[in-house]
Amino acid sequence: MDLSGNDQIGFVQFDMRTDDGQPDQTIIAEGAETFNMAPNWRVLGATKIDGIGSEWKTYTLMFQNTGAYTMFNIFHPQMSQGEVLGNIYVDNFRVYQVNPYVKMPVLHGHSCYTGKSFNV
């Protein structure tokens, strides 16, 4: 998915729930810029979501440094030996970007470094 615009910030939003009477569940959502499935990817981070219960709840995650070939993955890991994995339902999945209100700052290197001070 091309998320190279808008200062390379992308959002993933979805609704999630489990079956009634099931223990709370955990998922991990992660993102990566694949550079069109090149050998080296830029991992955008992972978020662990605990306490997914039987009521629908909306989750919104933000990823920075997205690009033209960004992908997202959601998985349901077994967090401990013997843990019973129940069903998790996902609905209304969307990926989007917003126009930033403030432009991202551009970092500049220093000059005239003397060991005690420098110019920016």
GROMACS .gro file of C-alpha atoms in nm, residues 1-4 32-37 66-71:
model
   16
    1MET     CA    1   0.000   0.000   0.000
    2ASP     CA    2   0.143   0.339  -0.093
    3LEU     CA    3   0.172   0.546   0.225
    4SER     CA    4   0.464   0.759   0.107
   32ALA     CA    5   0.693  -0.283   0.755
   33GLU     CA    6   0.803  -0.092   0.447
   34THR     CA    7   0.897  -0.373   0.209
   35PHE     CA    8   1.055  -0.167  -0.072
   36ASN     CA    9   0.857  -0.379  -0.320
   37MET     CA   10   0.955  -0.704  -0.143
   66THR     CA   11   0.580   0.434   0.594
   67GLY     CA   12   0.655   0.421   0.222
   68ALA     CA   13   0.532   0.320  -0.120
   69TYR     CA   14   0.521  -0.053  -0.037
   70THR     CA   15   0.405  -0.065   0.324
   71MET     CA   16   0.226  -0.370   0.461
   0.00000   0.00000   0.00000
